[in-house]
Amino acid sequence: MFAATIVVFGLAAYVGFRLFTRSPLSNIPGPAITAFTDVWILINTYFERRNRLIHELHHKYGPVVRLSPHEVSVSDPGYIKAIYINNYDKSKFYFLFDNYGVTNAFSAIEKQAHAPKRRVMHQFYSKSAVTAATVERCIRTRLDRSSQYFEQSHKENKAIDVLRLFRSIAMDVVTAFQFGADHGTDFIRDPIQRDLILGKYKVQAKSWFIGPYLPSLAKYITPKSFVESITFTDQWNLDNMRRSGLPPDSAAKKLIDGGFSEMEAASEIADHVVAGHETTAVALTYLCWHVAKHPEIQAKLNAEIRAACGPSDDGRTPSSVLPAFKDLDRLPYLAAVLQETLRLYAPIPASEPRVVPASGMWYSPSSSEYGSKESRVFIPGGAVISMQPWTLHRDPSVFPDPDKFDPERWIDSDSETLHKMNRSFMTFGAGIRMCVGMNLAMEDLKFVTAFIFSKYAVKLGAETTDDSMYMIDRYSTRPKANYCYIHFEER
Ligand code: HEM
């Protein structure tokens, strides 16, 4: 009884306090409750409705929407420059991406902490560095190792889980890059190790909400299984780095040479391993799934890739039919299918939160599509402000008929439309904090896609439905069922 009274009093005091203290964002449009409490958006985030909800709120309230007493979402590509290219500091959301208690480029909040890390990494993630012959060879070797699965699907007439296969390929590529070509994982050929490590990452994904959204409570409510699995993968990454002996072709060695301490390098690498494998695998999975459902897209993709391929060296190395990456990289339809996949199925579709500088900022619609220029609102310093690719990529004034998967829009549009589409394309973020691994990811994505469609036609497995492929509503997405069965048939 006593406890209940305390709770009721506490709640009443909280509501009273909130009602009498106006949110500094109360002038921003949004649901009334968001002026008083962040519980509403937290509940929706917990129940995995956030991205779609913010999307609806933008439809209802316009390009700037209040999400809580201290957070707004903007959906106006004219503000990508102000927020991301001018590089507002990140919000506390990113703290939880620290590893070993040490900041890395992704988790660094202030630009001063981020810039020196980025300078070092830029050198070995530049396009020329990641398309060097050694990296290309490394990707081709992993493709050759994976060919047994596609062959098996064809010969045994059975569908295989491509999400798991793509996670293995992406992990083998990304860890070879981090620890050196001879020291990466071999998940493609080692299912025991694969299931152990991917299983640990899966446990972490389950509790995704707590760290970024409830950092102050994380210490008390994080499940034991989550802590155990993080401890395990942290140690696994550190062991991999130490065991590698830091060969010259490893990112680890380049970080250390660039002035990183051992634990700073380890924190960086643990982040790249997780950031690099899941996103790439999810993009490839949605690509295969979508293409499998659309024979007309598949026919064009097959035709373009096969025309670019050469003869095989007697099948000894299956990837030898593929042209050099510089030629793959020029194929327009392959590029367009990938771009459209990354637009509609962005592996990180959610808000990328930043903090408005102390002086605050004015928002007024950047063009008539977003409202009248005269309708200005002030967003005070310290407010969290974000954009989400989910909404930017479904903006009909930039992408007409936005829900249609239409690779041709990247080929046939006039230069002004293309410029608008590219400006709104936020799959890899924007500005100096955008994805440093983008070039490696694109190379991997193009190689795997070309490898598959140079030889196979894809069909959906019976287990794979629109419902099983529903994109879960989290910071980073994946199919709801956590699998995608595809059947490969030699053409
Ligand atoms: C399709 C694949 C990928 C997607 C969609 C993706 C997406 C993103 C996005 C959206 C950001 C910026 C987040 C923000 O501003 O809040 C980011 C940052 C980052 N990504 Fe990726 N990523 C991909 C692959 C990779 C790979 C392969 C690596 C490394 C091997 C990587 C490493 C990083 C790192 C280190 C950052 C932080 C960069 C910085 O702050 O300087 N990512 N990524």
Coordinates of C-alpha atoms and ligand atoms in Angstrom, one line a residue:
M1 CA 0.0 0.0 0.0
F2 CA 2.8 2.4 1.0
A3 CA 4.8 1.5 -2.1
A4 CA 1.7 2.1 -4.3
T5 CA 1.1 5.5 -2.7
I6 CA 4.7 6.4 -3.3
V7 CA 4.5 5.4 -7.0
V8 CA 1.2 7.3 -7.5
F9 CA 2.7 10.4 -5.9
G10 CA 5.8 10.0 -7.9
L11 CA 3.9 9.8 -11.1
A12 CA 1.6 12.7 -10.3
A13 CA 4.7 14.8 -9.4
Y14 CA 6.4 13.9 -12.6
V15 CA 3.3 14.7 -14.7
G16 CA 2.8 18.0 -12.8
F17 CA 6.4 18.9 -13.3
R18 CA 6.3 18.2 -17.0
L19 CA 3.1 20.1 -17.5
F20 CA 4.5 23.2 -15.8
T21 CA 7.9 23.0 -17.5
R22 CA 7.5 23.7 -21.2
S23 CA 9.7 21.7 -23.5
P24 CA 12.1 24.0 -25.3
L25 CA 10.8 22.2 -28.4
S26 CA 7.1 22.9 -27.7
N27 CA 7.0 25.2 -30.8
I28 CA 7.8 22.3 -33.1
P29 CA 4.9 20.3 -34.5
G30 CA 4.4 16.8 -33.2
P31 CA 2.1 14.7 -31.0
A32 CA 1.2 16.6 -27.8
I33 CA 2.6 13.9 -25.5
T34 CA 6.1 14.4 -27.0
A35 CA 6.3 17.9 -25.5
F36 CA 6.2 16.3 -22.0
T37 CA 7.9 13.0 -22.1
D38 CA 10.2 10.8 -24.0
V39 CA 8.5 7.7 -22.8
W40 CA 6.2 7.6 -25.8
I41 CA 9.0 7.5 -28.4
L42 CA 10.9 5.0 -26.2
I43 CA 8.0 2.7 -26.0
N44 CA 7.5 2.8 -29.7
T45 CA 11.2 2.2 -30.2
Y46 CA 11.2 -0.7 -27.8
F47 CA 8.3 -2.3 -29.7
E48 CA 10.2 -1.9 -33.0
R49 CA 7.9 0.7 -34.6
R50 CA 10.2 3.7 -34.5
N51 CA 11.3 4.1 -38.1
R52 CA 7.8 3.6 -39.6
L53 CA 6.3 5.8 -36.9
I54 CA 8.7 8.7 -37.6
H55 CA 7.8 8.2 -41.3
E56 CA 4.1 8.6 -40.6
L57 CA 4.8 11.6 -38.3
H58 CA 6.5 13.4 -41.2
H59 CA 3.5 12.7 -43.4
K60 CA 1.2 14.1 -40.7
Y61 CA 3.2 17.0 -39.3
G62 CA 5.7 18.0 -42.1
P63 CA 9.4 18.0 -42.5
V64 CA 10.3 18.8 -38.8
V65 CA 8.7 16.8 -36.1
R66 CA 9.1 16.7 -32.3
L67 CA 9.8 13.2 -31.0
S68 CA 10.4 14.0 -27.3
P69 CA 10.9 17.1 -25.2
H70 CA 14.5 17.2 -26.4
E71 CA 14.6 15.4 -29.8
V72 CA 13.4 16.3 -33.3
S73 CA 13.4 14.5 -36.6
V74 CA 13.9 16.4 -39.9
S75 CA 13.1 15.1 -43.3
D76 CA 14.3 17.7 -45.7
P77 CA 17.4 16.9 -47.8
G78 CA 18.3 20.6 -47.9
Y79 CA 19.4 20.1 -44.3
I80 CA 21.8 17.2 -44.8
K81 CA 24.5 19.8 -45.3
A82 CA 23.7 21.8 -42.2
I83 CA 23.5 18.8 -39.9
Y84 CA 25.9 16.1 -41.4
I85 CA 28.2 17.9 -43.7
N86 CA 28.8 20.7 -41.3
N87 CA 29.3 17.9 -38.8
Y88 CA 27.3 18.5 -35.7
D89 CA 28.6 16.4 -32.9
K90 CA 27.0 13.0 -32.4
S91 CA 24.4 12.4 -29.6
K92 CA 25.0 10.1 -26.6
F93 CA 23.2 7.4 -28.6
Y94 CA 26.6 6.4 -29.9
F95 CA 28.4 6.0 -26.5
L96 CA 27.3 2.4 -26.4
F97 CA 29.3 1.5 -29.5
D98 CA 32.5 1.9 -27.5
N99 CA 34.4 -1.4 -27.2
Y100 CA 36.5 -2.4 -24.2
G101 CA 35.4 0.9 -22.7
V102 CA 37.5 2.7 -25.4
T103 CA 36.1 5.2 -28.0
N104 CA 36.3 4.4 -31.7
A105 CA 35.6 6.5 -34.8
F106 CA 31.9 5.4 -34.8
S107 CA 31.3 6.0 -31.1
A108 CA 33.3 9.3 -30.8
I109 CA 30.8 12.1 -29.9
E110 CA 32.9 15.2 -30.5
K111 CA 34.4 16.0 -33.9
Q112 CA 37.8 16.7 -32.2
A113 CA 37.9 13.1 -30.9
H114 CA 36.8 11.7 -34.3
A115 CA 39.0 13.6 -36.8
P116 CA 42.4 12.1 -35.9
K117 CA 41.0 8.6 -36.1
R118 CA 39.3 9.2 -39.4
R119 CA 42.5 10.7 -40.9
V120 CA 44.4 7.4 -40.2
M121 CA 41.6 5.1 -41.5
H122 CA 40.9 7.1 -44.6
Q123 CA 44.2 6.0 -46.0
F124 CA 43.5 2.3 -46.0
Y125 CA 39.8 2.5 -46.8
S126 CA 40.1 4.9 -49.8
K127 CA 38.8 3.5 -53.0
S128 CA 42.3 3.0 -54.5
A129 CA 43.4 1.2 -51.3
V130 CA 40.4 -1.2 -51.2
T131 CA 40.5 -2.0 -54.9
A132 CA 44.2 -2.9 -54.8
A133 CA 45.0 -6.3 -56.4
T134 CA 45.6 -7.9 -53.0
V135 CA 42.1 -7.0 -51.7
E136 CA 40.5 -8.1 -55.0
R137 CA 42.3 -11.4 -54.8
C138 CA 41.2 -11.9 -51.3
I139 CA 37.5 -11.3 -52.3
R140 CA 37.8 -13.7 -55.2
T141 CA 39.2 -16.4 -53.0
R142 CA 36.2 -16.1 -50.7
L143 CA 33.9 -16.3 -53.7
D144 CA 35.6 -19.5 -54.9
R145 CA 35.2 -21.0 -51.4
S146 CA 31.5 -20.1 -51.4
S147 CA 30.7 -21.6 -54.9
Q148 CA 30.2 -25.0 -53.4
Y149 CA 26.9 -23.8 -51.7
F150 CA 25.5 -22.4 -55.0
E151 CA 26.5 -25.6 -56.8
Q152 CA 24.9 -27.8 -54.1
S153 CA 21.7 -25.8 -54.4
H154 CA 21.6 -26.4 -58.1
K155 CA 22.6 -30.1 -58.0
E156 CA 20.4 -31.1 -55.1
N157 CA 17.5 -28.8 -56.3
K158 CA 17.2 -27.2 -52.8
A159 CA 17.0 -23.7 -51.5
I160 CA 19.8 -22.4 -49.2
D161 CA 19.7 -19.7 -46.5
V162 CA 21.6 -16.9 -48.2
L163 CA 21.5 -14.6 -45.2
R164 CA 23.7 -17.0 -43.3
L165 CA 25.9 -17.6 -46.4
F166 CA 26.3 -13.8 -47.0
R167 CA 27.1 -13.2 -43.4
S168 CA 29.9 -15.8 -43.7
I169 CA 31.3 -14.3 -46.9
A170 CA 31.1 -10.7 -45.6
M171 CA 32.7 -11.8 -42.3
D172 CA 35.5 -13.6 -44.1
V173 CA 36.2 -10.6 -46.3
V174 CA 36.0 -8.0 -43.5
T175 CA 38.2 -10.0 -41.1
A176 CA 40.8 -10.6 -43.8
F177 CA 40.9 -6.9 -44.2
Q178 CA 41.3 -6.3 -40.5
F179 CA 43.8 -9.0 -39.6
G180 CA 45.5 -9.7 -43.0
A181 CA 44.4 -12.0 -45.8
D182 CA 45.9 -15.1 -44.1
H183 CA 44.4 -14.4 -40.7
G184 CA 40.7 -13.7 -41.3
T185 CA 37.9 -16.1 -40.4
D186 CA 36.9 -19.0 -42.6
F187 CA 33.2 -19.1 -41.9
I188 CA 32.4 -20.2 -45.4
R189 CA 34.1 -23.5 -44.8
D190 CA 33.9 -23.8 -41.1
P191 CA 30.3 -24.1 -40.0
I192 CA 31.1 -24.8 -36.4
Q193 CA 33.1 -21.6 -35.9
R194 CA 30.5 -19.7 -38.0
D195 CA 27.5 -20.8 -35.9
L196 CA 29.3 -20.1 -32.7
I197 CA 30.4 -16.5 -33.5
L198 CA 27.3 -15.5 -35.5
G199 CA 25.2 -16.9 -32.6
K200 CA 27.0 -14.6 -30.2
Y201 CA 26.3 -11.6 -32.5
K202 CA 22.7 -12.7 -32.7
V203 CA 22.3 -12.5 -28.9
Q204 CA 23.7 -9.0 -28.9
A205 CA 21.2 -7.9 -31.6
K206 CA 18.3 -9.1 -29.4
S207 CA 19.0 -6.4 -26.7
W208 CA 19.8 -3.7 -29.2
F209 CA 17.4 -1.2 -27.6
I210 CA 18.9 -0.9 -24.2
G211 CA 22.4 0.5 -24.9
P212 CA 21.6 3.3 -27.3
Y213 CA 18.2 4.3 -25.9
L214 CA 18.5 3.7 -22.2
P215 CA 22.2 4.3 -21.5
S216 CA 21.7 5.4 -17.9
L217 CA 19.8 2.2 -17.1
A218 CA 22.0 -0.1 -19.2
K219 CA 24.1 -1.1 -16.2
Y220 CA 21.1 -2.4 -14.3
I221 CA 18.8 -3.9 -17.0
T222 CA 21.2 -5.4 -19.6
P223 CA 20.5 -9.2 -19.7
K224 CA 23.4 -11.5 -18.6
S225 CA 23.4 -13.3 -21.9
F226 CA 24.1 -10.0 -23.7
V227 CA 27.0 -9.1 -21.4
E228 CA 28.4 -12.6 -21.8
S229 CA 28.2 -12.5 -25.6
I230 CA 29.8 -9.1 -25.8
T231 CA 32.6 -10.2 -23.5
F232 CA 33.0 -13.3 -25.7
T233 CA 33.2 -11.4 -29.1
D234 CA 35.4 -8.7 -27.6
Q235 CA 37.9 -11.3 -26.5
W236 CA 37.5 -13.1 -29.8
N237 CA 38.4 -10.0 -31.8
L238 CA 41.3 -9.1 -29.5
D239 CA 42.6 -12.7 -29.8
N240 CA 42.3 -12.6 -33.6
M241 CA 44.2 -9.3 -33.7
R242 CA 47.0 -10.6 -31.4
R243 CA 47.3 -13.9 -33.1
S244 CA 47.6 -12.3 -36.5
G245 CA 51.0 -10.9 -35.5
L246 CA 49.9 -7.6 -37.3
P247 CA 50.9 -8.5 -40.9
P248 CA 51.6 -5.5 -43.2
D249 CA 48.3 -6.0 -45.1
S250 CA 46.1 -5.7 -42.0
A251 CA 44.1 -2.7 -40.9
A252 CA 45.3 -3.5 -37.4
K253 CA 48.9 -2.9 -38.3
K254 CA 48.0 0.3 -40.1
L255 CA 46.1 1.6 -37.1
I256 CA 49.0 0.9 -34.8
D257 CA 51.5 2.6 -37.3
G258 CA 49.1 5.5 -37.4
G259 CA 49.5 6.1 -33.6
F260 CA 46.6 4.0 -32.2
S261 CA 47.3 2.2 -29.0
E262 CA 46.6 -1.6 -29.0
M263 CA 43.2 -1.1 -27.3
E264 CA 42.3 1.8 -29.5
A265 CA 43.0 -0.4 -32.5
A266 CA 41.1 -3.3 -31.0
S267 CA 38.1 -1.1 -30.3
E268 CA 38.1 0.2 -33.9
I269 CA 38.4 -3.3 -35.3
A270 CA 35.7 -4.8 -33.2
D271 CA 33.4 -2.1 -34.5
H272 CA 34.4 -2.6 -38.1
V273 CA 33.9 -6.4 -37.8
V274 CA 30.3 -5.9 -36.6
A275 CA 29.5 -2.9 -38.9
G276 CA 31.0 -4.6 -41.9
H277 CA 29.5 -8.1 -42.0
E278 CA 25.9 -7.7 -41.0
T279 CA 25.1 -4.6 -43.2
T280 CA 26.7 -6.1 -46.3
A281 CA 24.9 -9.5 -45.8
V282 CA 21.5 -7.9 -45.3
A283 CA 21.9 -5.8 -48.4
L284 CA 22.9 -8.8 -50.5
T285 CA 20.0 -10.8 -49.1
Y286 CA 17.4 -8.2 -50.0
L287 CA 18.9 -7.9 -53.4
C288 CA 18.7 -11.6 -54.1
W289 CA 15.2 -11.8 -52.7
H290 CA 13.9 -8.9 -54.7
V291 CA 15.5 -10.0 -57.9
A292 CA 14.1 -13.5 -57.4
K293 CA 10.7 -12.0 -57.3
H294 CA 11.2 -10.0 -60.5
P295 CA 12.3 -12.1 -63.5
E296 CA 12.5 -9.1 -65.7
I297 CA 15.1 -7.5 -63.5
Q298 CA 16.9 -10.8 -63.2
A299 CA 17.1 -11.3 -67.0
K300 CA 18.7 -7.9 -67.4
L301 CA 21.1 -8.4 -64.6
N302 CA 22.1 -11.8 -66.0
A303 CA 22.5 -10.4 -69.5
E304 CA 24.7 -7.5 -68.5
I305 CA 27.0 -9.5 -66.2
R306 CA 27.4 -12.4 -68.5
A307 CA 28.3 -10.1 -71.4
A308 CA 31.1 -8.7 -69.2
C309 CA 32.4 -12.1 -68.2
G310 CA 35.2 -14.0 -69.9
P311 CA 35.8 -17.8 -70.3
S312 CA 36.4 -19.8 -67.1
D313 CA 39.9 -21.3 -66.6
D314 CA 38.3 -24.8 -66.8
G315 CA 36.3 -24.1 -63.7
R316 CA 39.4 -24.4 -61.4
T317 CA 38.7 -21.0 -59.9
P318 CA 35.0 -20.2 -60.4
S319 CA 35.5 -16.5 -59.9
S320 CA 38.0 -16.3 -62.8
V321 CA 35.1 -15.7 -65.2
L322 CA 34.5 -12.3 -63.6
P323 CA 36.1 -9.2 -65.1
A324 CA 38.5 -7.0 -63.1
F325 CA 36.8 -4.9 -60.5
K326 CA 37.4 -1.7 -62.4
D327 CA 35.3 -3.2 -65.2
L328 CA 32.6 -4.6 -62.9
D329 CA 32.4 -1.2 -61.3
R330 CA 31.4 0.3 -64.6
L331 CA 28.4 -1.9 -65.3
P332 CA 25.4 0.4 -65.2
Y333 CA 22.6 -2.0 -64.5
L334 CA 24.5 -3.8 -61.7
A335 CA 25.2 -0.4 -60.1
A336 CA 21.5 0.6 -60.5
V337 CA 20.1 -2.6 -59.0
L338 CA 22.5 -2.2 -56.0
Q339 CA 21.7 1.4 -55.6
E340 CA 17.9 0.7 -55.6
T341 CA 18.4 -2.1 -53.1
L342 CA 20.4 0.2 -50.8
R343 CA 17.7 2.8 -51.2
L344 CA 14.6 0.7 -50.3
Y345 CA 16.4 -1.8 -48.1
A346 CA 19.0 0.4 -46.4
P347 CA 20.7 -1.9 -43.8
I348 CA 20.8 1.1 -41.4
P349 CA 17.4 2.8 -42.1
A350 CA 17.1 4.6 -38.8
S351 CA 17.8 8.1 -37.3
E352 CA 21.4 9.2 -37.2
P353 CA 21.2 11.5 -34.2
R354 CA 23.3 14.6 -33.8
V355 CA 23.3 17.5 -31.3
V356 CA 22.3 21.1 -32.3
P357 CA 25.3 23.4 -31.4
A358 CA 24.9 25.8 -28.4
S359 CA 23.8 28.7 -30.6
G360 CA 20.8 26.7 -31.9
M361 CA 19.5 26.7 -35.5
W362 CA 16.6 27.9 -37.5
Y363 CA 14.7 25.5 -39.7
S364 CA 12.8 26.8 -42.6
P365 CA 11.7 24.5 -45.5
S366 CA 14.5 24.3 -48.1
S367 CA 12.0 24.3 -51.0
S368 CA 8.2 24.5 -51.6
E369 CA 7.9 20.7 -51.5
Y370 CA 8.6 21.0 -47.8
G371 CA 6.4 24.0 -47.0
S372 CA 6.5 27.7 -47.1
K373 CA 9.9 29.3 -46.6
E374 CA 8.4 31.8 -44.2
S375 CA 7.4 29.1 -41.8
R376 CA 10.5 29.1 -39.6
V377 CA 11.0 27.3 -36.3
F378 CA 13.9 27.7 -33.9
I379 CA 15.6 24.5 -32.6
P380 CA 17.6 25.4 -29.5
G381 CA 21.2 24.3 -28.8
G382 CA 21.5 20.9 -27.1
A383 CA 18.5 19.4 -28.8
V384 CA 19.0 16.1 -30.5
I385 CA 18.3 16.3 -34.3
S386 CA 18.3 13.5 -36.8
M387 CA 17.3 12.4 -40.2
Q388 CA 16.4 8.8 -41.2
P389 CA 17.2 7.2 -44.5
W390 CA 13.9 5.3 -44.3
T391 CA 12.0 8.6 -44.9
L392 CA 14.5 10.4 -47.1
H393 CA 14.5 7.4 -49.4
R394 CA 10.8 7.3 -49.7
D395 CA 10.3 11.0 -50.4
P396 CA 8.1 11.2 -53.5
S397 CA 9.4 14.6 -54.5
V398 CA 12.8 13.1 -54.9
F399 CA 12.0 9.5 -55.8
P400 CA 8.7 9.4 -57.8
D401 CA 6.6 6.3 -57.0
P402 CA 9.0 5.8 -54.1
D403 CA 7.9 2.2 -53.1
K404 CA 8.6 0.9 -56.6
F405 CA 11.9 -0.9 -57.0
D406 CA 13.0 0.8 -60.2
P407 CA 16.7 0.4 -61.1
E408 CA 16.1 2.4 -64.2
R409 CA 15.5 5.6 -62.2
W410 CA 19.3 5.6 -61.6
I411 CA 20.0 5.2 -65.4
D412 CA 17.3 7.2 -67.2
S413 CA 16.8 10.2 -64.9
D414 CA 18.0 13.6 -66.1
S415 CA 21.0 15.1 -64.4
E416 CA 19.0 17.4 -62.1
T417 CA 16.8 14.5 -60.9
L418 CA 19.9 12.4 -60.4
H419 CA 21.6 15.1 -58.4
K420 CA 18.5 15.3 -56.2
M421 CA 18.4 11.5 -55.7
N422 CA 22.1 11.3 -54.9
R423 CA 21.9 14.2 -52.4
S424 CA 19.1 12.4 -50.6
F425 CA 20.8 9.0 -50.6
M426 CA 21.9 8.4 -47.0
T427 CA 22.5 4.7 -46.8
F428 CA 26.1 5.3 -45.8
G429 CA 25.4 8.5 -43.9
A430 CA 26.7 11.8 -45.0
G431 CA 29.7 14.2 -44.4
I432 CA 32.9 13.3 -42.7
R433 CA 31.3 10.8 -40.4
M434 CA 29.7 8.7 -43.3
C435 CA 30.7 5.1 -43.6
V436 CA 34.4 4.7 -43.9
G437 CA 33.9 1.1 -45.1
M438 CA 31.7 2.1 -48.0
N439 CA 34.2 1.4 -50.8
L440 CA 35.0 -2.0 -49.3
A441 CA 31.3 -2.7 -48.9
M442 CA 30.5 -1.7 -52.5
E443 CA 33.3 -3.9 -53.9
D444 CA 32.1 -6.8 -51.9
L445 CA 28.5 -6.2 -52.9
K446 CA 29.3 -5.9 -56.6
F447 CA 31.6 -9.0 -56.6
V448 CA 29.1 -11.3 -54.9
T449 CA 26.2 -10.1 -57.0
A450 CA 28.2 -10.5 -60.2
F451 CA 29.4 -13.9 -59.1
I452 CA 25.9 -15.2 -58.6
F453 CA 24.3 -13.7 -61.6
S454 CA 27.1 -14.7 -64.0
K455 CA 26.1 -18.3 -63.6
Y456 CA 22.8 -18.7 -61.8
A457 CA 19.1 -17.8 -61.9
V458 CA 17.6 -17.4 -58.5
K459 CA 14.1 -18.5 -57.3
L460 CA 12.5 -18.1 -53.9
G461 CA 12.5 -21.0 -51.5
A462 CA 9.0 -22.0 -50.2
E463 CA 9.9 -20.8 -46.6
T464 CA 10.6 -17.2 -47.9
T465 CA 7.6 -15.0 -48.0
D466 CA 7.0 -11.2 -47.9
D467 CA 6.2 -11.7 -44.2
S468 CA 9.4 -13.5 -43.4
M469 CA 11.3 -10.8 -45.2
Y470 CA 9.6 -7.9 -43.3
M471 CA 12.3 -5.5 -42.4
I472 CA 12.5 -5.4 -38.6
D473 CA 12.3 -1.9 -37.3
R474 CA 15.6 -1.3 -35.5
Y475 CA 18.6 0.9 -35.9
S476 CA 20.0 -1.7 -38.3
T477 CA 17.5 -4.0 -40.0
R478 CA 17.4 -7.6 -41.2
P479 CA 14.6 -9.9 -42.4
K480 CA 12.1 -10.7 -39.5
A481 CA 12.6 -14.5 -39.9
N482 CA 16.4 -14.1 -39.8
Y483 CA 16.7 -16.3 -42.9
C484 CA 16.1 -16.1 -46.6
Y485 CA 15.9 -19.3 -48.6
I486 CA 16.9 -19.0 -52.3
H487 CA 17.2 -21.6 -54.9
F488 CA 20.1 -21.4 -57.4
E489 CA 19.8 -22.9 -60.9
E490 CA 22.6 -22.9 -63.4
R491 CA 21.6 -21.1 -66.6
Ligands
HEM1 C1 26.2 -2.1 -46.9 C2 27.1 -1.9 -46.0 C3 27.2 -0.8 -45.0 C4 26.3 0.1 -44.7 C5 24.9 0.3 -45.2 C6 26.9 1.0 -43.7 C7 26.3 2.1 -43.1 C8 26.9 3.1 -42.3 C9 26.4 4.3 -41.9 C10 24.9 4.8 -42.2 C11 27.3 4.9 -41.1 C12 27.1 6.3 -40.5 C13 26.3 6.3 -39.2 C14 26.0 7.7 -38.7 O1 26.4 8.7 -39.2 O2 25.4 7.7 -37.7 C15 28.5 4.1 -41.1 C16 29.6 4.4 -40.4 C17 30.7 3.6 -40.3 N1 30.8 2.4 -41.0 FE1 29.6 1.5 -42.3 N2 28.2 0.6 -43.4 C18 28.4 -0.5 -44.2 C19 29.6 -1.3 -44.3 C20 30.7 -1.0 -43.6 C21 31.9 -1.8 -43.6 C22 32.2 -2.9 -44.6 C23 32.8 -1.2 -42.7 C24 34.2 -1.6 -42.3 C25 34.8 -2.7 -42.7 C26 32.1 -0.1 -42.0 C27 32.6 0.6 -41.0 C28 32.0 1.8 -40.6 C29 32.7 2.7 -39.7 C30 34.0 2.5 -39.0 C31 31.8 3.8 -39.5 C32 32.1 5.1 -38.7 C33 32.8 6.1 -39.6 C34 33.2 7.4 -38.9 O3 32.5 7.8 -38.0 O4 34.2 8.0 -39.3 N3 30.8 0.0 -42.6 N4 28.2 3.0 -41.8

